Amino acid sequence: LLTLQVYGAFTFLERIQIGLNLPIVLFAEGDEYTFQLRRPGGDVPQRVAPGGAVGGLSDPRISAKIRFLDPDAEGNGVTMAAMVFLNVPLGHYISPGHFLGDRAPQVGAGLIGGFRFEGFRLALNLGFTFREEQANIRSAVGPELMVGLAAAYQFHPLAELIFEYTAWTSFGQRFDSEAPMDIRLVGVVHTGLVSIHFGASLGLVYGVGLPVASGFAGFTYAPRPDPDSDGDGVLDSLDGCPGDAEDPEHLASRHHGSS
C-alpha cells in the first residue's frame, strides 16, 4: 500500500483555520475474496472484493478548526481547540468494490487539547464521527466515538520520538468491532522543509480495517511562508535588505512611487 496525503489550510483572524485534505492511494493490491451463500437450491458464490491492483482518490476531508486557548509567547503551556469535518464519498464511486472510501458522507466534531514544555508535548483528541451503518459479511461500521492520546519528545533539533494511543467505541451498537484500539511508535527526522517519519503499530483489540501489526514509513513536505525577518512590512523575497528594517518614511514614499 502506497499513499499520498495532500493537505492545505487557510488561517484567518489568527485562530480560525479552514483545511482540505486529499488522500490519494497511489498503489494498493489485494486478493479476490468470495464466499458461498447458502440457499435452499444450493450455495451461491458471492464476490465481496474483486482483488487486483488499484489506485485513485479516496474521500476528501473538509475541516474547520477554531483555537480558543493559546500557549505563551514561547509556545509553552496549554492549548485548546474545537473542530468539525465532512468527508466527501468519492473513493467508493471512483473504484467500486476496492474499499477506497465510504458509500455515504461522514460528518464529525471533536475537541483537541495540548500541552507543551520545551521539547516535550502532550495531545488529547476526543471526537465523534457519524456515518451510515454499513456491513460487509459479518463486519460492520457506523457511528463511533474516538479517543486519541499522544506524547512526543524532541531530544535533538533534528529528531523526535512520538507515542500514540487510539481507541474507538460504538457504545455496544455492533456485535463485533465494538472497541478497537491500537498503539503506534513513530520516529521523526526533521531536515528543513522535509520531515521523514517511520514506525510501527500494534492492534491491541480487533477492529474493521485495523491490522494486527504493521510498519510504515514516509515523509512530509511543508513549505514555509515567506517571512519578514526585519519586521518592516516587506517580505524577505521582495526586500533588498531582509536583515535591515526599512525606514517607515522611505517605505511609505516608495509605495507612492517616490524615491
PDB file of C-alpha atoms in Angstrom:
ATOM      1  CA  LEU A   1       0.000   0.000   0.000  1.00  0.00           C
ATOM      2  CA  LEU A   2       1.448   3.356  -1.081  1.00  0.00           C
ATOM      3  CA  THR A   3      -0.446   6.541  -0.232  1.00  0.00           C
ATOM      4  CA  LEU A   4      -0.092  10.295  -0.576  1.00  0.00           C
ATOM      5  CA  GLN A   5      -1.766  12.950   1.600  1.00  0.00           C
ATOM      6  CA  VAL A   6      -2.098  16.454   0.166  1.00  0.00           C
ATOM      7  CA  TYR A   7      -3.194  18.978   2.798  1.00  0.00           C
ATOM      8  CA  GLY A   8      -3.690  22.716   2.632  1.00  0.00           C
ATOM      9  CA  ALA A   9      -5.212  25.188   5.071  1.00  0.00           C
ATOM     10  CA  PHE A  10      -6.125  28.847   5.270  1.00  0.00           C
ATOM     11  CA  THR A  11      -5.973  30.680   8.596  1.00  0.00           C
ATOM     12  CA  PHE A  12      -7.711  33.962   9.358  1.00  0.00           C
ATOM     13  CA  LEU A  13      -8.306  36.063  12.484  1.00  0.00           C
ATOM     14  CA  GLU A  14      -5.223  34.219  13.848  1.00  0.00           C
ATOM     15  CA  ARG A  15      -7.311  31.379  15.315  1.00  0.00           C
ATOM     16  CA  ILE A  16      -9.744  30.037  12.683  1.00  0.00           C
ATOM     17  CA  GLN A  17      -8.477  27.517  10.128  1.00  0.00           C
ATOM     18  CA  ILE A  18     -10.204  26.014   7.087  1.00  0.00           C
ATOM     19  CA  GLY A  19      -8.474  22.934   5.681  1.00  0.00           C
ATOM     20  CA  LEU A  20      -8.739  20.459   2.816  1.00  0.00           C
ATOM     21  CA  ASN A  21      -7.155  17.004   2.914  1.00  0.00           C
ATOM     22  CA  LEU A  22      -6.893  14.933  -0.280  1.00  0.00           C
ATOM     23  CA  PRO A  23      -5.986  11.284   0.492  1.00  0.00           C
ATOM     24  CA  ILE A  24      -4.654   9.534  -2.598  1.00  0.00           C
ATOM     25  CA  VAL A  25      -3.948   5.815  -2.925  1.00  0.00           C
ATOM     26  CA  LEU A  26      -1.001   5.594  -5.322  1.00  0.00           C
ATOM     27  CA  PHE A  27      -0.935   1.802  -5.310  1.00  0.00           C
ATOM     28  CA  ALA A  28      -2.762  -0.968  -3.452  1.00  0.00           C
ATOM     29  CA  GLU A  29      -3.067  -4.657  -4.248  1.00  0.00           C
ATOM     30  CA  GLY A  30      -5.160  -7.452  -2.765  1.00  0.00           C
ATOM     31  CA  ASP A  31      -6.587 -10.883  -3.456  1.00  0.00           C
ATOM     32  CA  GLU A  32     -10.082 -11.612  -4.693  1.00  0.00           C
ATOM     33  CA  TYR A  33     -12.421 -12.673  -1.905  1.00  0.00           C
ATOM     34  CA  THR A  34     -15.568 -14.768  -2.364  1.00  0.00           C
ATOM     35  CA  PHE A  35     -17.787 -16.808  -0.076  1.00  0.00           C
ATOM     36  CA  GLN A  36     -20.638 -19.276  -0.519  1.00  0.00           C
ATOM     37  CA  LEU A  37     -24.105 -18.001   0.357  1.00  0.00           C
ATOM     38  CA  ARG A  38     -26.297 -20.895   1.354  1.00  0.00           C
ATOM     39  CA  ARG A  39     -29.655 -21.113  -0.440  1.00  0.00           C
ATOM     40  CA  PRO A  40     -32.346 -23.839  -0.455  1.00  0.00           C
ATOM     41  CA  GLY A  41     -31.471 -24.692  -4.043  1.00  0.00           C
ATOM     42  CA  GLY A  42     -27.725 -24.738  -3.464  1.00  0.00           C
ATOM     43  CA  ASP A  43     -24.847 -22.475  -2.468  1.00  0.00           C
ATOM     44  CA  VAL A  44     -24.419 -19.260  -4.437  1.00  0.00           C
ATOM     45  CA  PRO A  45     -20.914 -17.736  -4.729  1.00  0.00           C
ATOM     46  CA  GLN A  46     -20.720 -14.103  -3.633  1.00  0.00           C
ATOM     47  CA  ARG A  47     -17.759 -11.928  -4.582  1.00  0.00           C
ATOM     48  CA  VAL A  48     -17.004  -9.328  -1.926  1.00  0.00           C
ATOM     49  CA  ALA A  49     -13.755  -7.922  -3.314  1.00  0.00           C
ATOM     50  CA  PRO A  50     -12.541  -8.205  -6.921  1.00  0.00           C
ATOM     51  CA  GLY A  51      -8.865  -8.143  -5.951  1.00  0.00           C
ATOM     52  CA  GLY A  52      -6.048  -6.881  -8.138  1.00  0.00           C
ATOM     53  CA  ALA A  53      -4.231  -3.551  -8.161  1.00  0.00           C
ATOM     54  CA  VAL A  54      -5.995  -0.235  -7.660  1.00  0.00           C
ATOM     55  CA  GLY A  55      -5.195   3.432  -7.185  1.00  0.00           C
ATOM     56  CA  GLY A  56      -7.043   6.703  -7.076  1.00  0.00           C
ATOM     57  CA  LEU A  57      -8.509   9.442  -4.936  1.00  0.00           C
ATOM     58  CA  SER A  58     -10.039   8.379  -1.636  1.00  0.00           C
ATOM     59  CA  ASP A  59     -12.529  10.504   0.367  1.00  0.00           C
ATOM     60  CA  PRO A  60     -11.503  14.203   0.630  1.00  0.00           C
ATOM     61  CA  ARG A  61     -11.980  15.846   4.025  1.00  0.00           C
ATOM     62  CA  ILE A  62     -13.043  19.455   4.533  1.00  0.00           C
ATOM     63  CA  SER A  63     -12.416  20.713   8.067  1.00  0.00           C
ATOM     64  CA  ALA A  64     -12.795  23.850  10.172  1.00  0.00           C
ATOM     65  CA  LYS A  65     -10.918  24.439  13.415  1.00  0.00           C
ATOM     66  CA  ILE A  66     -11.019  27.252  15.960  1.00  0.00           C
ATOM     67  CA  ARG A  67      -8.422  27.720  18.690  1.00  0.00           C
ATOM     68  CA  PHE A  68      -9.741  29.301  21.879  1.00  0.00           C
ATOM     69  CA  LEU A  69      -6.834  28.796  24.288  1.00  0.00           C
ATOM     70  CA  ASP A  70      -3.303  29.866  23.333  1.00  0.00           C
ATOM     71  CA  PRO A  71       0.162  28.965  24.671  1.00  0.00           C
ATOM     72  CA  ASP A  72       2.574  31.603  25.935  1.00  0.00           C
ATOM     73  CA  ALA A  73       4.872  33.671  23.728  1.00  0.00           C
ATOM     74  CA  GLU A  74       7.475  30.874  23.650  1.00  0.00           C
ATOM     75  CA  GLY A  75       4.916  28.245  22.607  1.00  0.00           C
ATOM     76  CA  ASN A  76       4.775  26.564  26.025  1.00  0.00           C
ATOM     77  CA  GLY A  77       1.638  25.862  28.035  1.00  0.00           C
ATOM     78  CA  VAL A  78      -1.858  24.567  27.345  1.00  0.00           C
ATOM     79  CA  THR A  79      -3.781  24.888  24.070  1.00  0.00           C
ATOM     80  CA  MET A  80      -7.408  24.037  23.292  1.00  0.00           C
ATOM     81  CA  ALA A  81      -9.324  23.909  20.004  1.00  0.00           C
ATOM     82  CA  ALA A  82     -12.560  22.573  18.526  1.00  0.00           C
ATOM     83  CA  MET A  83     -13.079  21.220  15.030  1.00  0.00           C
ATOM     84  CA  VAL A  84     -15.726  19.914  12.636  1.00  0.00           C
ATOM     85  CA  PHE A  85     -15.238  17.974   9.407  1.00  0.00           C
ATOM     86  CA  LEU A  86     -17.004  16.488   6.407  1.00  0.00           C
ATOM     87  CA  ASN A  87     -15.740  13.514   4.380  1.00  0.00           C
ATOM     88  CA  VAL A  88     -16.966  13.526   0.781  1.00  0.00           C
ATOM     89  CA  PRO A  89     -17.581   9.941  -0.517  1.00  0.00           C
ATOM     90  CA  LEU A  90     -15.616   9.794  -3.768  1.00  0.00           C
ATOM     91  CA  GLY A  91     -13.308   6.777  -3.434  1.00  0.00           C
ATOM     92  CA  HIS A  92     -16.064   4.168  -3.454  1.00  0.00           C
ATOM     93  CA  TYR A  93     -17.548   5.530  -6.670  1.00  0.00           C
ATOM     94  CA  ILE A  94     -14.193   6.020  -8.421  1.00  0.00           C
ATOM     95  CA  SER A  95     -13.160   2.395  -7.780  1.00  0.00           C
ATOM     96  CA  PRO A  96     -16.233   0.343  -6.759  1.00  0.00           C
ATOM     97  CA  GLY A  97     -15.508  -2.717  -4.657  1.00  0.00           C
ATOM     98  CA  HIS A  98     -11.912  -1.770  -3.814  1.00  0.00           C
ATOM     99  CA  PHE A  99     -12.676  -0.094  -0.460  1.00  0.00           C
ATOM    100  CA  LEU A 100     -11.063   3.252  -1.271  1.00  0.00           C
ATOM    101  CA  GLY A 101     -13.816   5.073   0.606  1.00  0.00           C
ATOM    102  CA  ASP A 102     -17.290   5.015   2.138  1.00  0.00           C
ATOM    103  CA  ARG A 103     -20.569   4.870   0.253  1.00  0.00           C
ATOM    104  CA  ALA A 104     -22.028   7.798   2.220  1.00  0.00           C
ATOM    105  CA  PRO A 105     -20.687  11.072   3.662  1.00  0.00           C
ATOM    106  CA  GLN A 106     -19.158  11.222   7.123  1.00  0.00           C
ATOM    107  CA  VAL A 107     -19.508  14.193   9.458  1.00  0.00           C
ATOM    108  CA  GLY A 108     -17.847  14.691  12.803  1.00  0.00           C
ATOM    109  CA  ALA A 109     -16.704  17.058  15.502  1.00  0.00           C
ATOM    110  CA  GLY A 110     -14.140  16.998  18.250  1.00  0.00           C
ATOM    111  CA  LEU A 111     -12.081  18.725  20.905  1.00  0.00           C
ATOM    112  CA  ILE A 112      -8.288  18.967  20.740  1.00  0.00           C
ATOM    113  CA  GLY A 113      -6.153  19.684  23.776  1.00  0.00           C
ATOM    114  CA  GLY A 114      -2.415  20.065  24.005  1.00  0.00           C
ATOM    115  CA  PHE A 115       0.412  20.841  26.401  1.00  0.00           C
ATOM    116  CA  ARG A 116       3.986  21.778  25.592  1.00  0.00           C
ATOM    117  CA  PHE A 117       7.052  22.441  27.677  1.00  0.00           C
ATOM    118  CA  GLU A 118      10.211  22.969  25.639  1.00  0.00           C
ATOM    119  CA  GLY A 119      10.865  19.662  23.829  1.00  0.00           C
ATOM    120  CA  PHE A 120       8.037  17.708  25.465  1.00  0.00           C
ATOM    121  CA  ARG A 121       4.466  17.674  24.087  1.00  0.00           C
ATOM    122  CA  LEU A 122       1.196  16.014  25.043  1.00  0.00           C
ATOM    123  CA  ALA A 123      -2.021  15.918  22.997  1.00  0.00           C
ATOM    124  CA  LEU A 124      -5.534  14.603  23.648  1.00  0.00           C
ATOM    125  CA  ASN A 125      -8.245  14.256  20.981  1.00  0.00           C
ATOM    126  CA  LEU A 126     -11.876  13.445  21.680  1.00  0.00           C
ATOM    127  CA  GLY A 127     -14.131  13.182  18.631  1.00  0.00           C
ATOM    128  CA  PHE A 128     -17.361  11.718  17.322  1.00  0.00           C
ATOM    129  CA  THR A 129     -17.963  10.532  13.761  1.00  0.00           C
ATOM    130  CA  PHE A 130     -21.431   9.965  12.369  1.00  0.00           C
ATOM    131  CA  ARG A 131     -21.798   7.758   9.306  1.00  0.00           C
ATOM    132  CA  GLU A 132     -24.344   5.400   7.870  1.00  0.00           C
ATOM    133  CA  GLU A 133     -24.296   1.823   9.208  1.00  0.00           C
ATOM    134  CA  GLN A 134     -22.552  -0.448   6.714  1.00  0.00           C
ATOM    135  CA  ALA A 135     -21.855  -4.184   6.827  1.00  0.00           C
ATOM    136  CA  ASN A 136     -19.548  -6.481   4.870  1.00  0.00           C
ATOM    137  CA  ILE A 137     -20.389 -10.134   5.586  1.00  0.00           C
ATOM    138  CA  ARG A 138     -20.180 -10.083   9.432  1.00  0.00           C
ATOM    139  CA  SER A 139     -18.128  -6.929   9.949  1.00  0.00           C
ATOM    140  CA  ALA A 140     -19.968  -3.648  10.470  1.00  0.00           C
ATOM    141  CA  VAL A 141     -19.086   0.020  10.845  1.00  0.00           C
ATOM    142  CA  GLY A 142     -21.168   3.002  11.891  1.00  0.00           C
ATOM    143  CA  PRO A 143     -21.196   5.996  14.257  1.00  0.00           C
ATOM    144  CA  GLU A 144     -18.382   5.929  16.800  1.00  0.00           C
ATOM    145  CA  LEU A 145     -16.511   7.866  19.442  1.00  0.00           C
ATOM    146  CA  MET A 146     -12.738   8.233  19.123  1.00  0.00           C
ATOM    147  CA  VAL A 147     -10.189   8.959  21.850  1.00  0.00           C
ATOM    148  CA  GLY A 148      -6.579   9.671  20.970  1.00  0.00           C
ATOM    149  CA  LEU A 149      -3.608  10.328  23.224  1.00  0.00           C
ATOM    150  CA  ALA A 150      -0.107  11.235  22.055  1.00  0.00           C
ATOM    151  CA  ALA A 151       3.189  12.105  23.726  1.00  0.00           C
ATOM    152  CA  ALA A 152       6.265  13.411  21.920  1.00  0.00           C
ATOM    153  CA  TYR A 153       9.776  14.360  22.922  1.00  0.00           C
ATOM    154  CA  GLN A 154      12.198  16.225  20.657  1.00  0.00           C
ATOM    155  CA  PHE A 155      15.520  15.105  22.111  1.00  0.00           C
ATOM    156  CA  HIS A 156      17.519  16.741  19.290  1.00  0.00           C
ATOM    157  CA  PRO A 157      16.734  19.679  16.958  1.00  0.00           C
ATOM    158  CA  LEU A 158      16.554  17.165  14.102  1.00  0.00           C
ATOM    159  CA  ALA A 159      14.967  14.164  15.842  1.00  0.00           C
ATOM    160  CA  GLU A 160      11.710  13.428  17.653  1.00  0.00           C
ATOM    161  CA  LEU A 161      10.055  10.343  19.164  1.00  0.00           C
ATOM    162  CA  ILE A 162       6.235  10.025  19.290  1.00  0.00           C
ATOM    163  CA  PHE A 163       3.964   7.542  21.074  1.00  0.00           C
ATOM    164  CA  GLU A 164       0.264   7.380  20.120  1.00  0.00           C
ATOM    165  CA  TYR A 165      -2.726   5.508  21.510  1.00  0.00           C
ATOM    166  CA  THR A 166      -6.114   5.471  19.747  1.00  0.00           C
ATOM    167  CA  ALA A 167      -9.387   3.788  20.698  1.00  0.00           C
ATOM    168  CA  TRP A 168     -12.881   3.755  19.202  1.00  0.00           C
ATOM    169  CA  THR A 169     -16.240   2.652  20.549  1.00  0.00           C
ATOM    170  CA  SER A 170     -19.748   2.240  19.121  1.00  0.00           C
ATOM    171  CA  PHE A 171     -21.381   2.097  22.582  1.00  0.00           C
ATOM    172  CA  GLY A 172     -22.406  -1.536  22.170  1.00  0.00           C
ATOM    173  CA  GLN A 173     -24.302  -0.977  18.930  1.00  0.00           C
ATOM    174  CA  ARG A 174     -22.400  -3.676  16.974  1.00  0.00           C
ATOM    175  CA  PHE A 175     -21.632  -7.265  17.872  1.00  0.00           C
ATOM    176  CA  ASP A 176     -18.051  -7.081  16.590  1.00  0.00           C
ATOM    177  CA  SER A 177     -15.559  -4.271  16.183  1.00  0.00           C
ATOM    178  CA  GLU A 178     -17.024  -2.842  19.380  1.00  0.00           C
ATOM    179  CA  ALA A 179     -13.967  -1.146  20.897  1.00  0.00           C
ATOM    180  CA  PRO A 180     -10.852  -1.469  18.718  1.00  0.00           C
ATOM    181  CA  MET A 181      -7.646   0.158  19.878  1.00  0.00           C
ATOM    182  CA  ASP A 182      -4.049   0.388  18.759  1.00  0.00           C
ATOM    183  CA  ILE A 183      -0.713   1.916  19.706  1.00  0.00           C
ATOM    184  CA  ARG A 184       1.981   3.415  17.471  1.00  0.00           C
ATOM    185  CA  LEU A 185       5.615   4.317  17.977  1.00  0.00           C
ATOM    186  CA  VAL A 186       6.969   6.844  15.490  1.00  0.00           C
ATOM    187  CA  GLY A 187      10.389   8.313  14.895  1.00  0.00           C
ATOM    188  CA  VAL A 188      10.681  11.626  13.046  1.00  0.00           C
ATOM    189  CA  VAL A 189      13.763  13.193  11.456  1.00  0.00           C
ATOM    190  CA  HIS A 190      13.428  16.885  10.603  1.00  0.00           C
ATOM    191  CA  THR A 191      15.517  18.103   7.654  1.00  0.00           C
ATOM    192  CA  GLY A 192      14.366  21.633   6.872  1.00  0.00           C
ATOM    193  CA  LEU A 193      11.207  21.595   4.777  1.00  0.00           C
ATOM    194  CA  VAL A 194      11.075  17.778   4.745  1.00  0.00           C
ATOM    195  CA  SER A 195      10.351  15.541   7.733  1.00  0.00           C
ATOM    196  CA  ILE A 196      10.932  11.781   7.450  1.00  0.00           C
ATOM    197  CA  HIS A 197       8.843   9.511   9.678  1.00  0.00           C
ATOM    198  CA  PHE A 198       8.922   5.772  10.291  1.00  0.00           C
ATOM    199  CA  GLY A 199       7.443   3.448  12.858  1.00  0.00           C
ATOM    200  CA  ALA A 200       5.251   0.501  13.769  1.00  0.00           C
ATOM    201  CA  SER A 201       1.730  -0.039  15.064  1.00  0.00           C
ATOM    202  CA  LEU A 202       0.171  -2.827  17.104  1.00  0.00           C
ATOM    203  CA  GLY A 203      -3.553  -3.586  17.208  1.00  0.00           C
ATOM    204  CA  LEU A 204      -4.492  -4.299  20.814  1.00  0.00           C
ATOM    205  CA  VAL A 205      -8.189  -5.041  20.152  1.00  0.00           C
ATOM    206  CA  TYR A 206      -9.689  -6.222  16.848  1.00  0.00           C
ATOM    207  CA  GLY A 207     -11.484  -3.727  14.600  1.00  0.00           C
ATOM    208  CA  VAL A 208     -12.527  -3.406  10.968  1.00  0.00           C
ATOM    209  CA  GLY A 209      -9.554  -2.137   8.971  1.00  0.00           C
ATOM    210  CA  LEU A 210      -7.220  -2.303  11.976  1.00  0.00           C
ATOM    211  CA  PRO A 211      -4.161  -4.512  11.311  1.00  0.00           C
ATOM    212  CA  VAL A 212      -2.770  -6.799  13.996  1.00  0.00           C
ATOM    213  CA  ALA A 213       0.672  -5.301  13.361  1.00  0.00           C
ATOM    214  CA  SER A 214       2.128  -3.047  10.694  1.00  0.00           C
ATOM    215  CA  GLY A 215       5.144  -0.966   9.809  1.00  0.00           C
ATOM    216  CA  PHE A 216       5.178   2.284   7.898  1.00  0.00           C
ATOM    217  CA  ALA A 217       7.459   4.996   6.586  1.00  0.00           C
ATOM    218  CA  GLY A 218       7.016   8.246   4.704  1.00  0.00           C
ATOM    219  CA  PHE A 219       7.875  11.900   4.521  1.00  0.00           C
ATOM    220  CA  THR A 220       6.145  15.263   4.857  1.00  0.00           C
ATOM    221  CA  TYR A 221       6.955  18.352   2.812  1.00  0.00           C
ATOM    222  CA  ALA A 222       5.648  21.606   4.282  1.00  0.00           C
ATOM    223  CA  PRO A 223       6.772  24.832   2.571  1.00  0.00           C
ATOM    224  CA  ARG A 224       7.162  27.723   4.957  1.00  0.00           C
ATOM    225  CA  PRO A 225       5.505  31.098   4.354  1.00  0.00           C
ATOM    226  CA  ASP A 226       7.702  33.936   3.125  1.00  0.00           C
ATOM    227  CA  PRO A 227       8.990  35.608   6.321  1.00  0.00           C
ATOM    228  CA  ASP A 228       9.610  39.245   7.148  1.00  0.00           C
ATOM    229  CA  SER A 229      12.850  38.872   9.120  1.00  0.00           C
ATOM    230  CA  ASP A 230      13.386  42.544   9.895  1.00  0.00           C
ATOM    231  CA  GLY A 231       9.728  43.341  10.646  1.00  0.00           C
ATOM    232  CA  ASP A 232       9.478  46.295   8.265  1.00  0.00           C
ATOM    233  CA  GLY A 233       6.365  45.010   6.458  1.00  0.00           C
ATOM    234  CA  VAL A 234       8.281  43.879   3.336  1.00  0.00           C
ATOM    235  CA  LEU A 235       8.588  40.123   2.768  1.00  0.00           C
ATOM    236  CA  ASP A 236      12.140  38.796   2.512  1.00  0.00           C
ATOM    237  CA  SER A 237      11.638  37.740  -1.130  1.00  0.00           C
ATOM    238  CA  LEU A 238      10.867  41.389  -2.011  1.00  0.00           C
ATOM    239  CA  ASP A 239      13.246  43.057   0.441  1.00  0.00           C
ATOM    240  CA  GLY A 240      16.659  44.107  -0.846  1.00  0.00           C
ATOM    241  CA  CYS A 241      17.989  44.093   2.736  1.00  0.00           C
ATOM    242  CA  PRO A 242      15.997  41.444   4.635  1.00  0.00           C
ATOM    243  CA  GLY A 243      18.208  41.869   7.712  1.00  0.00           C
ATOM    244  CA  ASP A 244      17.797  45.670   7.981  1.00  0.00           C
ATOM    245  CA  ALA A 245      14.436  47.277   8.671  1.00  0.00           C
ATOM    246  CA  GLU A 246      13.400  49.941   6.148  1.00  0.00           C
ATOM    247  CA  ASP A 247      12.815  53.499   7.371  1.00  0.00           C
ATOM    248  CA  PRO A 248       8.988  53.937   7.632  1.00  0.00           C
ATOM    249  CA  GLU A 249       9.013  57.297   5.814  1.00  0.00           C
ATOM    250  CA  HIS A 250      11.135  55.926   2.963  1.00  0.00           C
ATOM    251  CA  LEU A 251       8.924  52.844   2.764  1.00  0.00           C
ATOM    252  CA  ALA A 252       5.767  54.992   2.548  1.00  0.00           C
ATOM    253  CA  SER A 253       7.233  57.222  -0.155  1.00  0.00           C
ATOM    254  CA  ARG A 254       8.368  54.200  -2.152  1.00  0.00           C
ATOM    255  CA  HIS A 255       4.837  52.768  -2.053  1.00  0.00           C
ATOM    256  CA  HIS A 256       3.611  56.051  -3.507  1.00  0.00           C
ATOM    257  CA  GLY A 257       6.094  55.896  -6.356  1.00  0.00           C
ATOM    258  CA  SER A 258       8.615  58.362  -4.883  1.00  0.00           C
ATOM    259  CA  SER A 259      12.327  57.846  -4.333  1.00  0.00           C
TER     260      SER A 259
END
